[in-house]
Tab-separated table of C-alpha atoms in Angstrom:
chain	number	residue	atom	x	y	z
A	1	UNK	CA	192.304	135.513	194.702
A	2	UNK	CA	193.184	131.293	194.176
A	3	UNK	CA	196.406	132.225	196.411
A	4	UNK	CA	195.080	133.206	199.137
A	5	UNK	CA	191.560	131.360	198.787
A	6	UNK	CA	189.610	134.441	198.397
A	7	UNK	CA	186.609	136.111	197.176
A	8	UNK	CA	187.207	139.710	196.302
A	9	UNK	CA	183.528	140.629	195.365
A	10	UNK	CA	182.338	142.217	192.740
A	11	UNK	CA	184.467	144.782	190.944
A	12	UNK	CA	184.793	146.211	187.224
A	13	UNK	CA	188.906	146.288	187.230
A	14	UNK	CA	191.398	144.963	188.652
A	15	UNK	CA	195.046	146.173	190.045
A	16	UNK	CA	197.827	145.109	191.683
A	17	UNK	CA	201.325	146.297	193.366
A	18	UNK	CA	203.825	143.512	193.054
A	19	UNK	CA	206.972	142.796	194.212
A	20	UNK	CA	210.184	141.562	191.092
A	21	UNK	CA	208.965	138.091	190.744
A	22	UNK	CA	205.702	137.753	192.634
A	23	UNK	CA	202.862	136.920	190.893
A	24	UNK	CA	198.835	137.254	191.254
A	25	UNK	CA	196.660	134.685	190.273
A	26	UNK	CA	192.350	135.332	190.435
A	27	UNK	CA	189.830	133.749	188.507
A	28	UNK	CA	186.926	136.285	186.819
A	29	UNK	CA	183.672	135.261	186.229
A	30	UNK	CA	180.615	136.932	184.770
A	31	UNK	CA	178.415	138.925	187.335
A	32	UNK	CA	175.247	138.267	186.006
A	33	UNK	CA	174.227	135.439	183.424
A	34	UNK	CA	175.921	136.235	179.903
A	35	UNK	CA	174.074	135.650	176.860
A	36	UNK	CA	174.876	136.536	173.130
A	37	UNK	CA	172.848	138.593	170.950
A	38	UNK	CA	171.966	136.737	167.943
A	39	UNK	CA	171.910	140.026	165.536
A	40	UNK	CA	175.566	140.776	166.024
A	41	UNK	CA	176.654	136.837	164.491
A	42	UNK	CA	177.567	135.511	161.236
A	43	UNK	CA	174.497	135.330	158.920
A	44	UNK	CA	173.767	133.312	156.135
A	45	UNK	CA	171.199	132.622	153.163
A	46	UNK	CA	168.392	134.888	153.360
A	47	UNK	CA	169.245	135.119	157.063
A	48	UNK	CA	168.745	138.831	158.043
A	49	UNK	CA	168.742	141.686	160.643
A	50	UNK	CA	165.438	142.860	161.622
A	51	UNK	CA	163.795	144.903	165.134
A	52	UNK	CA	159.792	145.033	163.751
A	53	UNK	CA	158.266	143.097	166.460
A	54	UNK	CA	159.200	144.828	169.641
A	55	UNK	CA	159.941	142.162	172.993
A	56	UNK	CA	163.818	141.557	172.146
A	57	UNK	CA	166.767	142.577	173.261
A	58	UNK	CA	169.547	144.245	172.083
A	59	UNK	CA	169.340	146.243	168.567
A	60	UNK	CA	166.837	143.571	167.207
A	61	UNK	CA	166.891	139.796	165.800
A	62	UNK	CA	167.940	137.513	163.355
A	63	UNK	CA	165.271	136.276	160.985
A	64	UNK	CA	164.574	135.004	157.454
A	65	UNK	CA	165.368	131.198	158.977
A	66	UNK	CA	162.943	129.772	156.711
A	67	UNK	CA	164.882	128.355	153.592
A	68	UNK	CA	167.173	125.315	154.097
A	69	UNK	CA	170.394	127.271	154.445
A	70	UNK	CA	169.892	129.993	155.997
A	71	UNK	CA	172.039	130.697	159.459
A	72	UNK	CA	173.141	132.629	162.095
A	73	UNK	CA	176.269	131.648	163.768
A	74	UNK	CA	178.239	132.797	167.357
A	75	UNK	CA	181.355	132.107	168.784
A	76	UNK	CA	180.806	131.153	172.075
A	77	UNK	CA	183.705	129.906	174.586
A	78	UNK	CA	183.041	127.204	177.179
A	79	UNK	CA	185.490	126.484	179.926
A	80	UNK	CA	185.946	122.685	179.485
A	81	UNK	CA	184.435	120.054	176.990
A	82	UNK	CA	181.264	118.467	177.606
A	83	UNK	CA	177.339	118.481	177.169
A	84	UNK	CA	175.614	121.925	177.596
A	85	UNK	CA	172.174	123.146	176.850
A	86	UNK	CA	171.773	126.562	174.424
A	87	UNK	CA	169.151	128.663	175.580
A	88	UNK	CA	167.483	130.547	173.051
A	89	UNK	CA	164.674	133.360	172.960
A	90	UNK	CA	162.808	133.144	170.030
A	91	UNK	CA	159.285	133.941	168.724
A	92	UNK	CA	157.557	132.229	166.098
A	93	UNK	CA	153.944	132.921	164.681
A	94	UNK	CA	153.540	130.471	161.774
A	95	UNK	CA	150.883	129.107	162.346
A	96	UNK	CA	152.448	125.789	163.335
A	97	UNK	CA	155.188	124.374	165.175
A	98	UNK	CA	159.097	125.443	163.958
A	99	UNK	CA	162.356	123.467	164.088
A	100	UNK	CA	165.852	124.530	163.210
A	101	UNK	CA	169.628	122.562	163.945
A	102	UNK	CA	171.835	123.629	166.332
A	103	UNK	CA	175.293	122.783	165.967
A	104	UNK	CA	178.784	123.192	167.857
A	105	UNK	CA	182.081	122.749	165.720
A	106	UNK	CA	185.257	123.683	165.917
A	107	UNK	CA	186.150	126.777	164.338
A	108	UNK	CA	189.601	125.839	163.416
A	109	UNK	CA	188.878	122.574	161.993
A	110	UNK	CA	185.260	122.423	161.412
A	111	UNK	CA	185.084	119.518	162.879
A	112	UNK	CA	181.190	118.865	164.542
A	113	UNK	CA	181.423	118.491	168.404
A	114	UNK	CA	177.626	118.050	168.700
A	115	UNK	CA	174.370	118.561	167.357
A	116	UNK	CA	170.762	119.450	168.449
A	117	UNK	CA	167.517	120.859	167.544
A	118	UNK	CA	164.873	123.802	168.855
A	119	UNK	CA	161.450	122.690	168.753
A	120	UNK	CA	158.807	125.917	169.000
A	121	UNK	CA	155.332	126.398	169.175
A	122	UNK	CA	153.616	128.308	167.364
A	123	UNK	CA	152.420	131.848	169.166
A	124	UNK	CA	149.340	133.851	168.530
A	125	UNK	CA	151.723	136.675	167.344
A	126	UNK	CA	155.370	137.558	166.830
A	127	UNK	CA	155.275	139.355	170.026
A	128	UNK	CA	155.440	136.491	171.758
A	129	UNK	CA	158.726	135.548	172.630
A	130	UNK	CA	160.143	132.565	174.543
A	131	UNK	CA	162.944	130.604	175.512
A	132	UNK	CA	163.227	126.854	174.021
A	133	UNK	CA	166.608	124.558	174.974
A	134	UNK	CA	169.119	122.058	172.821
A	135	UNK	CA	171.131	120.371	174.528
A	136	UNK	CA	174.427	119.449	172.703
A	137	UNK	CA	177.971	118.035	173.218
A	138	UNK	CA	180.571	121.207	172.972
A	139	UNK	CA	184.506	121.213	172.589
A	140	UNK	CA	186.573	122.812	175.334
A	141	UNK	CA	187.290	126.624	174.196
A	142	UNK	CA	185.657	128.072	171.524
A	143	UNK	CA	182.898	126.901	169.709
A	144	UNK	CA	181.181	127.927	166.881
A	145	UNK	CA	177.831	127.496	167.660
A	146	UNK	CA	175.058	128.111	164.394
A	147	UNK	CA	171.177	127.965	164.229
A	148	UNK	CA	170.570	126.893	160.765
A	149	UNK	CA	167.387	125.866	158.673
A	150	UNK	CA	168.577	122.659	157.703
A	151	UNK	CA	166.598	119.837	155.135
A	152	UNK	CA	164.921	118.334	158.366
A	153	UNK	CA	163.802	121.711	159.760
A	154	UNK	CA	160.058	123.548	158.599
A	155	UNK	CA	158.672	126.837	159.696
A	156	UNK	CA	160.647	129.826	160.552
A	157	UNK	CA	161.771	131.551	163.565
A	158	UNK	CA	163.149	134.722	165.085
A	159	UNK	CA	166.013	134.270	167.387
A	160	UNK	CA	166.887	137.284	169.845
A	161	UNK	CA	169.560	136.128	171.963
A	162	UNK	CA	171.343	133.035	173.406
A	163	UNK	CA	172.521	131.528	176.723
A	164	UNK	CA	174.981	128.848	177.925
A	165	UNK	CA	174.884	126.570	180.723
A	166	UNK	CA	175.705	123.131	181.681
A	167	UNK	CA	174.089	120.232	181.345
């Protein structure tokens, strides 16, 4: 409650009797650390739904990264402009080391906030899954936030899920 400079605790609603004209002013945050399933964005190119290789969470993965082009793209709303590092849990079996670009744009305008890139290891098996960080400047608000396969970028990856936090 920022009125009375006061932590309510945890709670899954929240009511209030007020008087004609009073008001009621609290701040919610997440309980536990949020993160964004990867499987329920905006896919592109041979970008594709897929829940073979068990270790993820959620209803599965994105894959089919491999071919310049291909994407998976999230909404994702930050409270205030600035640099923040994306989180991601991914697996990749190759045989060598993967790359793909991580972007943050504005969804209205397009315009490119920031840009970064996961680096992965190769694993002994698609099973293996792991979380690798890019670090990137965001927009206050929403940003639209996509894992692509761009010209740079070799190998392939799976991506599960993704987290936010500040740099």
């Amino acid at each position: 409650d920022l009125w009375t400079h006061t932590d309510l605790g945890p709670m899954t609603k929240w009511s209030v009797a007020l008087a004609p004209h009073a008001s009621s002013l609290v701040k919610v945050a997440a309980a536990e650390e949020v993160h964004y399933e990867a499987e329920v964005g905006a896919w592109s190119g041979s970008a594709r739904f897929d829940n073979t290789f068990p270790g993820f969470e959620g209803l599965g993965y994105v894959t089919g990264l491999d071919q310049p082009g291909s994407s998976v793209a999230l909404a994702i709303a930050v409270p205030e402009a600035g640099r923040y590092h994306l989180d991601c849990h991914v697996a990749n079996a190759t045989g060598r080391s993967a790359t793909l670009t991580v972007t943050a744009s504005d969804p209205a305008s397009g315009r490119q906030h920031g840009t970064g890139r996961l680096k992965v290891p190769t694993a002994p098996q698609w099973t293996t899954w792991r979380t690798v960080t890019a670090t990137l400047e965001w927009g206050g608000g929403t940003n639209l936030i996509t894992i692509a396969h761009g010209p740079q970028d070799r190998g392939s990856l799976n991506v599960d899920y993704v987290r936010v936090r500040r740099s």
